[in-house]
Amino acid sequence: SCTGCGNFVAAVITKPPETVLVLLPIFATNISGSGDSSGYNNNSQSYILLDSHPRPNQHAPHNPQHGSYALFHSDLSGLVGSLKEIFPVTELGPDVPEMMGMMYNSFDVYPFVLPG
């Protein structure tokens, strides 16, 4: 049994050759009643990025001295910023067909939730 494990959705994000794991808090209470995520109370839970290897060519905190790392973000926009740094848009130029550009900039997401 894992206390608190049911409070997150795990998602493996892959854009070859890179793969990371993110943990997203499950929002239990919609305080606005509007149905959109802006009114959810996240009880100060973190958005967590786990990366299996250092990235010395990127800005701190993505460049730890000794291998893998976990980054804790207080909000979704911080996590998105980190993901944009790890998975930058690949600009291929005007002579590359749009479909090819979409292929180079696509990624896969595999979500996991503990049954419960």
mmCIF file of N, CA and C in Angstrom:
data_model
loop_
_atom_site.group_PDB
_atom_site.id
_atom_site.type_symbol
_atom_site.label_atom_id
_atom_site.label_comp_id
_atom_site.label_asym_id
_atom_site.label_seq_id
_atom_site.Cartn_x
_atom_site.Cartn_y
_atom_site.Cartn_z
ATOM 1 N N SER A 1 0.839 -1.179 0.000
ATOM 2 C CA SER A 1 0.000 0.000 0.000
ATOM 3 C C SER A 1 0.885 1.244 0.000
ATOM 4 N N CYS A 2 0.423 2.262 -0.672
ATOM 5 C CA CYS A 2 1.195 3.498 -0.795
ATOM 6 C C CYS A 2 0.312 4.665 -0.376
ATOM 7 N N THR A 3 0.594 5.264 0.754
ATOM 8 C CA THR A 3 -0.171 6.403 1.230
ATOM 9 C C THR A 3 0.062 7.597 0.320
ATOM 10 N N GLY A 4 -1.013 8.161 -0.182
ATOM 11 C CA GLY A 4 -0.911 9.332 -1.043
ATOM 12 C C GLY A 4 -0.692 9.027 -2.509
ATOM 13 N N CYS A 5 -0.440 7.767 -2.873
ATOM 14 C CA CYS A 5 -0.172 7.435 -4.276
ATOM 15 C C CYS A 5 -1.387 7.667 -5.157
ATOM 16 N N GLY A 6 -2.572 7.515 -4.595
ATOM 17 C CA GLY A 6 -3.787 7.722 -5.374
ATOM 18 C C GLY A 6 -4.087 9.180 -5.634
ATOM 19 N N ASN A 7 -3.248 10.088 -5.159
ATOM 20 C CA ASN A 7 -3.463 11.515 -5.357
ATOM 21 C C ASN A 7 -2.844 12.036 -6.646
ATOM 22 N N PHE A 8 -2.216 11.159 -7.418
ATOM 23 C CA PHE A 8 -1.529 11.581 -8.635
ATOM 24 C C PHE A 8 -1.871 10.679 -9.807
ATOM 25 N N VAL A 9 -1.773 11.249 -11.005
ATOM 26 C CA VAL A 9 -1.768 10.492 -12.250
ATOM 27 C C VAL A 9 -0.335 10.555 -12.749
ATOM 28 N N ALA A 10 0.225 9.406 -13.080
ATOM 29 C CA ALA A 10 1.566 9.366 -13.648
ATOM 30 C C ALA A 10 1.423 9.357 -15.168
ATOM 31 N N ALA A 11 2.288 10.097 -15.854
ATOM 32 C CA ALA A 11 2.265 10.115 -17.308
ATOM 33 C C ALA A 11 3.698 10.025 -17.831
ATOM 34 N N VAL A 12 3.936 9.022 -18.669
ATOM 35 C CA VAL A 12 5.222 8.887 -19.335
ATOM 36 C C VAL A 12 5.110 9.660 -20.650
ATOM 37 N N ILE A 13 6.022 10.601 -20.867
ATOM 38 C CA ILE A 13 6.017 11.428 -22.074
ATOM 39 C C ILE A 13 7.267 11.102 -22.871
ATOM 40 N N THR A 14 7.071 10.736 -24.134
ATOM 41 C CA THR A 14 8.177 10.346 -24.998
ATOM 42 C C THR A 14 8.136 11.150 -26.290
ATOM 43 N N LYS A 15 9.253 11.787 -26.585
ATOM 44 C CA LYS A 15 9.506 12.386 -27.895
ATOM 45 C C LYS A 15 10.900 11.888 -28.263
ATOM 46 N N PRO A 16 10.957 10.802 -29.056
ATOM 47 C CA PRO A 16 12.252 10.155 -29.288
ATOM 48 C C PRO A 16 13.348 11.161 -29.629
ATOM 49 N N PRO A 17 14.501 10.995 -28.990
ATOM 50 C CA PRO A 17 14.934 9.901 -28.127
ATOM 51 C C PRO A 17 14.741 10.175 -26.636
ATOM 52 N N GLU A 18 13.964 11.194 -26.259
ATOM 53 C CA GLU A 18 13.817 11.581 -24.857
ATOM 54 C C GLU A 18 12.549 11.001 -24.233
ATOM 55 N N THR A 19 12.622 10.652 -22.946
ATOM 56 C CA THR A 19 11.473 10.175 -22.183
ATOM 57 C C THR A 19 11.570 10.712 -20.767
ATOM 58 N N VAL A 20 10.462 11.230 -20.244
ATOM 59 C CA VAL A 20 10.385 11.681 -18.856
ATOM 60 C C VAL A 20 9.091 11.158 -18.246
ATOM 61 N N LEU A 21 9.003 11.256 -16.933
ATOM 62 C CA LEU A 21 7.797 10.898 -16.200
ATOM 63 C C LEU A 21 7.309 12.136 -15.475
ATOM 64 N N VAL A 22 6.015 12.410 -15.547
ATOM 65 C CA VAL A 22 5.440 13.497 -14.764
ATOM 66 C C VAL A 22 4.363 12.931 -13.859
ATOM 67 N N LEU A 23 4.232 13.536 -12.697
ATOM 68 C CA LEU A 23 3.174 13.200 -11.752
ATOM 69 C C LEU A 23 2.274 14.419 -11.635
ATOM 70 N N LEU A 24 0.999 14.225 -11.952
ATOM 71 C CA LEU A 24 0.021 15.307 -11.949
ATOM 72 C C LEU A 24 -0.962 15.089 -10.814
ATOM 73 N N PRO A 25 -1.223 16.100 -9.995
ATOM 74 C CA PRO A 25 -2.171 15.924 -8.895
ATOM 75 C C PRO A 25 -3.583 15.705 -9.428
ATOM 76 N N ILE A 26 -4.311 14.822 -8.753
ATOM 77 C CA ILE A 26 -5.722 14.614 -9.075
ATOM 78 C C ILE A 26 -6.514 15.616 -8.256
ATOM 79 N N PHE A 27 -7.307 16.411 -8.924
ATOM 80 C CA PHE A 27 -8.076 17.445 -8.248
ATOM 81 C C PHE A 27 -9.382 16.861 -7.751
ATOM 82 N N ALA A 28 -9.594 16.946 -6.447
ATOM 83 C CA ALA A 28 -10.766 16.336 -5.838
ATOM 84 C C ALA A 28 -11.925 17.304 -5.691
ATOM 85 N N THR A 29 -11.660 18.581 -5.642
ATOM 86 C CA THR A 29 -12.705 19.546 -5.327
ATOM 87 C C THR A 29 -12.750 20.645 -6.368
ATOM 88 N N ASN A 30 -13.870 20.779 -7.063
ATOM 89 C CA ASN A 30 -14.055 21.887 -7.991
ATOM 90 C C ASN A 30 -14.752 22.990 -7.220
ATOM 91 N N ILE A 31 -13.999 24.032 -6.833
ATOM 92 C CA ILE A 31 -14.561 25.074 -5.980
ATOM 93 C C ILE A 31 -15.343 26.117 -6.764
ATOM 94 N N SER A 32 -15.195 26.152 -8.098
ATOM 95 C CA SER A 32 -15.920 27.155 -8.874
ATOM 96 C C SER A 32 -17.237 26.621 -9.413
ATOM 97 N N GLY A 33 -17.340 25.287 -9.559
ATOM 98 C CA GLY A 33 -18.545 24.700 -10.128
ATOM 99 C C GLY A 33 -18.643 24.895 -11.633
ATOM 100 N N SER A 34 -17.604 25.438 -12.262
ATOM 101 C CA SER A 34 -17.676 25.777 -13.680
ATOM 102 C C SER A 34 -17.305 24.623 -14.604
ATOM 103 N N GLY A 35 -16.659 23.598 -14.085
ATOM 104 C CA GLY A 35 -16.253 22.480 -14.922
ATOM 105 C C GLY A 35 -14.874 22.645 -15.544
ATOM 106 N N ASP A 36 -14.283 23.837 -15.465
ATOM 107 C CA ASP A 36 -12.929 24.006 -15.998
ATOM 108 C C ASP A 36 -11.925 23.913 -14.857
ATOM 109 N N SER A 37 -10.670 23.629 -15.203
ATOM 110 C CA SER A 37 -9.645 23.360 -14.182
ATOM 111 C C SER A 37 -9.240 24.596 -13.395
ATOM 112 N N SER A 38 -9.588 25.799 -13.844
ATOM 113 C CA SER A 38 -9.153 26.996 -13.126
ATOM 114 C C SER A 38 -9.783 27.106 -11.746
ATOM 115 N N GLY A 39 -10.901 26.441 -11.523
ATOM 116 C CA GLY A 39 -11.564 26.531 -10.236
ATOM 117 C C GLY A 39 -11.260 25.396 -9.290
ATOM 118 N N TYR A 40 -10.333 24.545 -9.631
ATOM 119 C CA TYR A 40 -10.024 23.411 -8.778
ATOM 120 C C TYR A 40 -9.080 23.800 -7.653
ATOM 121 N N ASN A 41 -9.284 23.188 -6.513
ATOM 122 C CA ASN A 41 -8.418 23.385 -5.351
ATOM 123 C C ASN A 41 -7.412 22.247 -5.350
ATOM 124 N N ASN A 42 -6.135 22.552 -5.523
ATOM 125 C CA ASN A 42 -5.137 21.479 -5.574
ATOM 126 C C ASN A 42 -4.432 21.258 -4.252
ATOM 127 N N ASN A 43 -4.901 21.893 -3.194
ATOM 128 C CA ASN A 43 -4.350 21.663 -1.859
ATOM 129 C C ASN A 43 -2.832 21.760 -1.821
ATOM 130 N N SER A 44 -2.254 22.676 -2.585
ATOM 131 C CA SER A 44 -0.807 22.921 -2.613
ATOM 132 C C SER A 44 0.002 21.709 -3.036
ATOM 133 N N GLN A 45 -0.598 20.787 -3.794
ATOM 134 C CA GLN A 45 0.164 19.647 -4.290
ATOM 135 C C GLN A 45 1.079 20.092 -5.405
ATOM 136 N N SER A 46 2.126 19.336 -5.614
ATOM 137 C CA SER A 46 3.120 19.668 -6.628
ATOM 138 C C SER A 46 2.851 18.943 -7.928
ATOM 139 N N TYR A 47 3.341 19.549 -8.995
ATOM 140 C CA TYR A 47 3.445 18.903 -10.293
ATOM 141 C C TYR A 47 4.906 18.476 -10.382
ATOM 142 N N ILE A 48 5.151 17.192 -10.580
ATOM 143 C CA ILE A 48 6.503 16.659 -10.436
ATOM 144 C C ILE A 48 7.013 16.129 -11.776
ATOM 145 N N LEU A 49 8.230 16.512 -12.118
ATOM 146 C CA LEU A 49 8.909 16.026 -13.313
ATOM 147 C C LEU A 49 10.072 15.163 -12.870
ATOM 148 N N LEU A 50 10.128 13.920 -13.355
ATOM 149 C CA LEU A 50 11.234 13.007 -13.067
ATOM 150 C C LEU A 50 11.965 12.741 -14.375
ATOM 151 N N ASP A 51 13.269 12.967 -14.358
ATOM 152 C CA ASP A 51 14.094 12.797 -15.552
ATOM 153 C C ASP A 51 15.229 11.847 -15.210
ATOM 154 N N SER A 52 15.481 10.884 -16.074
ATOM 155 C CA SER A 52 16.440 9.826 -15.755
ATOM 156 C C SER A 52 17.897 10.195 -15.991
ATOM 157 N N HIS A 53 18.143 11.350 -16.609
ATOM 158 C CA HIS A 53 19.542 11.723 -16.834
ATOM 159 C C HIS A 53 19.706 13.242 -16.842
ATOM 160 N N PRO A 54 20.921 13.697 -16.521
ATOM 161 C CA PRO A 54 21.161 15.141 -16.484
ATOM 162 C C PRO A 54 21.142 15.743 -17.885
ATOM 163 N N ARG A 55 20.947 17.034 -17.930
ATOM 164 C CA ARG A 55 20.943 17.766 -19.208
ATOM 165 C C ARG A 55 21.883 18.960 -19.055
ATOM 166 N N PRO A 56 23.194 18.725 -19.144
ATOM 167 C CA PRO A 56 24.171 19.777 -18.862
ATOM 168 C C PRO A 56 24.088 20.976 -19.805
ATOM 169 N N ASN A 57 23.483 20.812 -20.982
ATOM 170 C CA ASN A 57 23.390 21.920 -21.925
ATOM 171 C C ASN A 57 22.168 22.796 -21.679
ATOM 172 N N GLN A 58 21.376 22.479 -20.644
ATOM 173 C CA GLN A 58 20.178 23.263 -20.355
ATOM 174 C C GLN A 58 20.353 24.072 -19.076
ATOM 175 N N HIS A 59 19.420 24.965 -18.859
ATOM 176 C CA HIS A 59 19.454 25.843 -17.691
ATOM 177 C C HIS A 59 19.155 25.069 -16.411
ATOM 178 N N ALA A 60 19.648 25.590 -15.293
ATOM 179 C CA ALA A 60 19.285 25.016 -13.994
ATOM 180 C C ALA A 60 17.776 25.156 -13.847
ATOM 181 N N PRO A 61 17.104 24.261 -13.231
ATOM 182 C CA PRO A 61 17.588 23.095 -12.476
ATOM 183 C C PRO A 61 17.663 21.819 -13.301
ATOM 184 N N HIS A 62 17.632 21.918 -14.646
ATOM 185 C CA HIS A 62 17.670 20.729 -15.490
ATOM 186 C C HIS A 62 19.077 20.174 -15.666
ATOM 187 N N ASN A 63 20.054 20.768 -15.039
ATOM 188 C CA ASN A 63 21.435 20.327 -15.231
ATOM 189 C C ASN A 63 22.100 19.934 -13.912
ATOM 190 N N PRO A 64 21.537 18.929 -13.216
ATOM 191 C CA PRO A 64 22.157 18.517 -11.954
ATOM 192 C C PRO A 64 23.529 17.885 -12.192
ATOM 193 N N GLN A 65 24.311 17.886 -11.157
ATOM 194 C CA GLN A 65 25.683 17.375 -11.264
ATOM 195 C C GLN A 65 25.755 15.861 -11.405
ATOM 196 N N HIS A 66 24.797 15.146 -10.831
ATOM 197 C CA HIS A 66 24.966 13.696 -10.714
ATOM 198 C C HIS A 66 23.743 12.919 -11.191
ATOM 199 N N GLY A 67 23.448 12.942 -12.460
ATOM 200 C CA GLY A 67 22.448 12.039 -13.012
ATOM 201 C C GLY A 67 21.015 12.496 -12.910
ATOM 202 N N SER A 68 20.140 11.569 -12.592
ATOM 203 C CA SER A 68 18.707 11.808 -12.628
ATOM 204 C C SER A 68 18.274 12.831 -11.573
ATOM 205 N N TYR A 69 17.086 13.379 -11.770
ATOM 206 C CA TYR A 69 16.590 14.404 -10.856
ATOM 207 C C TYR A 69 15.069 14.444 -10.868
ATOM 208 N N ALA A 70 14.504 15.083 -9.867
ATOM 209 C CA ALA A 70 13.067 15.346 -9.781
ATOM 210 C C ALA A 70 12.889 16.839 -9.544
ATOM 211 N N LEU A 71 11.995 17.455 -10.313
ATOM 212 C CA LEU A 71 11.672 18.875 -10.129
ATOM 213 C C LEU A 71 10.244 18.989 -9.629
ATOM 214 N N PHE A 72 10.048 19.776 -8.592
ATOM 215 C CA PHE A 72 8.726 20.008 -8.034
ATOM 216 C C PHE A 72 8.270 21.395 -8.463
ATOM 217 N N HIS A 73 7.109 21.454 -9.103
ATOM 218 C CA HIS A 73 6.544 22.720 -9.572
ATOM 219 C C HIS A 73 5.267 22.993 -8.780
ATOM 220 N N SER A 74 5.051 24.231 -8.398
ATOM 221 C CA SER A 74 3.855 24.577 -7.625
ATOM 222 C C SER A 74 2.619 24.741 -8.503
ATOM 223 N N ASP A 75 2.821 24.841 -9.817
ATOM 224 C CA ASP A 75 1.670 24.993 -10.707
ATOM 225 C C ASP A 75 1.955 24.345 -12.060
ATOM 226 N N LEU A 76 0.893 24.175 -12.829
ATOM 227 C CA LEU A 76 0.997 23.512 -14.119
ATOM 228 C C LEU A 76 1.855 24.307 -15.101
ATOM 229 N N SER A 77 1.795 25.629 -15.056
ATOM 230 C CA SER A 77 2.581 26.433 -16.004
ATOM 231 C C SER A 77 4.084 26.229 -15.792
ATOM 232 N N GLY A 78 4.523 26.037 -14.562
ATOM 233 C CA GLY A 78 5.931 25.747 -14.302
ATOM 234 C C GLY A 78 6.350 24.418 -14.905
ATOM 235 N N LEU A 79 5.493 23.416 -14.769
ATOM 236 C CA LEU A 79 5.783 22.106 -15.363
ATOM 237 C C LEU A 79 5.842 22.219 -16.884
ATOM 238 N N VAL A 80 4.905 22.936 -17.476
ATOM 239 C CA VAL A 80 4.899 23.111 -18.931
ATOM 240 C C VAL A 80 6.180 23.802 -19.395
ATOM 241 N N GLY A 81 6.648 24.791 -18.648
ATOM 242 C CA GLY A 81 7.902 25.459 -18.990
ATOM 243 C C GLY A 81 9.075 24.497 -18.989
ATOM 244 N N SER A 82 9.135 23.616 -17.992
ATOM 245 C CA SER A 82 10.210 22.622 -17.942
ATOM 246 C C SER A 82 10.124 21.650 -19.106
ATOM 247 N N LEU A 83 8.905 21.225 -19.442
ATOM 248 C CA LEU A 83 8.733 20.297 -20.559
ATOM 249 C C LEU A 83 9.117 20.945 -21.889
ATOM 250 N N LYS A 84 8.825 22.236 -22.035
ATOM 251 C CA LYS A 84 9.220 22.944 -23.264
ATOM 252 C C LYS A 84 10.733 23.015 -23.396
ATOM 253 N N GLU A 85 11.437 23.092 -22.271
ATOM 254 C CA GLU A 85 12.896 23.132 -22.322
ATOM 255 C C GLU A 85 13.471 21.773 -22.707
ATOM 256 N N ILE A 86 12.855 20.700 -22.220
ATOM 257 C CA ILE A 86 13.329 19.350 -22.529
ATOM 258 C C ILE A 86 12.931 18.934 -23.943
ATOM 259 N N PHE A 87 11.715 19.314 -24.339
ATOM 260 C CA PHE A 87 11.180 18.946 -25.654
ATOM 261 C C PHE A 87 10.955 20.201 -26.508
ATOM 262 N N PRO A 88 12.019 20.853 -26.968
ATOM 263 C CA PRO A 88 11.822 22.081 -27.750
ATOM 264 C C PRO A 88 11.202 21.790 -29.116
ATOM 265 N N VAL A 89 10.546 22.797 -29.668
ATOM 266 C CA VAL A 89 9.996 22.683 -31.017
ATOM 267 C C VAL A 89 11.154 22.573 -32.004
ATOM 268 N N THR A 90 11.043 21.649 -32.944
ATOM 269 C CA THR A 90 12.054 21.477 -33.978
ATOM 270 C C THR A 90 11.632 22.281 -35.200
ATOM 271 N N GLU A 91 12.380 23.346 -35.497
ATOM 272 C CA GLU A 91 12.112 24.175 -36.672
ATOM 273 C C GLU A 91 12.866 23.576 -37.856
ATOM 274 N N LEU A 92 12.130 23.160 -38.875
ATOM 275 C CA LEU A 92 12.747 22.482 -40.013
ATOM 276 C C LEU A 92 12.894 23.375 -41.242
ATOM 277 N N GLY A 93 12.313 24.545 -41.210
ATOM 278 C CA GLY A 93 12.443 25.460 -42.338
ATOM 279 C C GLY A 93 11.266 25.391 -43.292
ATOM 280 N N PRO A 94 11.150 26.393 -44.171
ATOM 281 C CA PRO A 94 9.995 26.497 -45.055
ATOM 282 C C PRO A 94 9.955 25.449 -46.164
ATOM 283 N N ASP A 95 11.082 24.823 -46.482
ATOM 284 C CA ASP A 95 11.106 23.845 -47.568
ATOM 285 C C ASP A 95 10.680 22.443 -47.121
ATOM 286 N N VAL A 96 10.386 22.256 -45.830
ATOM 287 C CA VAL A 96 9.960 20.959 -45.307
ATOM 288 C C VAL A 96 8.433 20.949 -45.246
ATOM 289 N N PRO A 97 7.794 19.905 -45.788
ATOM 290 C CA PRO A 97 6.330 19.841 -45.768
ATOM 291 C C PRO A 97 5.768 19.896 -44.338
ATOM 292 N N GLU A 98 4.577 20.480 -44.202
ATOM 293 C CA GLU A 98 3.946 20.660 -42.891
ATOM 294 C C GLU A 98 3.784 19.331 -42.151
ATOM 295 N N MET A 99 3.387 18.279 -42.865
ATOM 296 C CA MET A 99 3.190 16.966 -42.233
ATOM 297 C C MET A 99 4.500 16.446 -41.640
ATOM 298 N N MET A 100 5.603 16.686 -42.302
ATOM 299 C CA MET A 100 6.907 16.254 -41.783
ATOM 300 C C MET A 100 7.248 17.033 -40.517
ATOM 301 N N GLY A 101 6.967 18.317 -40.504
ATOM 302 C CA GLY A 101 7.191 19.125 -39.314
ATOM 303 C C GLY A 101 6.348 18.648 -38.141
ATOM 304 N N MET A 102 5.098 18.284 -38.423
ATOM 305 C CA MET A 102 4.226 17.763 -37.361
ATOM 306 C C MET A 102 4.786 16.456 -36.807
ATOM 307 N N MET A 103 5.311 15.606 -37.683
ATOM 308 C CA MET A 103 5.855 14.327 -37.237
ATOM 309 C C MET A 103 7.055 14.543 -36.316
ATOM 310 N N TYR A 104 7.951 15.458 -36.679
ATOM 311 C CA TYR A 104 9.130 15.722 -35.864
ATOM 312 C C TYR A 104 8.787 16.373 -34.525
ATOM 313 N N ASN A 105 7.634 17.009 -34.438
ATOM 314 C CA ASN A 105 7.245 17.697 -33.202
ATOM 315 C C ASN A 105 6.143 16.979 -32.433
ATOM 316 N N SER A 106 5.871 15.744 -32.776
ATOM 317 C CA SER A 106 4.858 14.987 -32.050
ATOM 318 C C SER A 106 5.498 14.255 -30.869
ATOM 319 N N PHE A 107 4.684 13.836 -29.936
ATOM 320 C CA PHE A 107 5.149 13.078 -28.785
ATOM 321 C C PHE A 107 4.040 12.141 -28.345
ATOM 322 N N ASP A 108 4.394 11.160 -27.539
ATOM 323 C CA ASP A 108 3.427 10.209 -26.994
ATOM 324 C C ASP A 108 3.305 10.422 -25.496
ATOM 325 N N VAL A 109 2.090 10.235 -24.971
ATOM 326 C CA VAL A 109 1.843 10.332 -23.537
ATOM 327 C C VAL A 109 1.092 9.067 -23.119
ATOM 328 N N TYR A 110 1.598 8.409 -22.104
ATOM 329 C CA TYR A 110 0.986 7.188 -21.571
ATOM 330 C C TYR A 110 0.618 7.418 -20.111
ATOM 331 N N PRO A 111 -0.675 7.632 -19.808
ATOM 332 C CA PRO A 111 -1.073 7.890 -18.419
ATOM 333 C C PRO A 111 -1.279 6.598 -17.634
ATOM 334 N N PHE A 112 -0.994 6.665 -16.336
ATOM 335 C CA PHE A 112 -1.175 5.531 -15.428
ATOM 336 C C PHE A 112 -1.829 6.032 -14.142
ATOM 337 N N VAL A 113 -2.817 5.287 -13.657
ATOM 338 C CA VAL A 113 -3.491 5.615 -12.394
ATOM 339 C C VAL A 113 -3.586 4.333 -11.581
ATOM 340 N N LEU A 114 -3.314 4.435 -10.279
ATOM 341 C CA LEU A 114 -3.487 3.263 -9.414
ATOM 342 C C LEU A 114 -4.965 2.899 -9.339
ATOM 343 N N PRO A 115 -5.298 1.632 -9.473
ATOM 344 C CA PRO A 115 -6.707 1.245 -9.348
ATOM 345 C C PRO A 115 -7.183 1.461 -7.925
ATOM 346 N N GLY A 116 -8.441 1.811 -7.841
ATOM 347 C CA GLY A 116 -8.798 2.025 -6.578
ATOM 348 C C GLY A 116 -9.736 2.150 -5.650
#
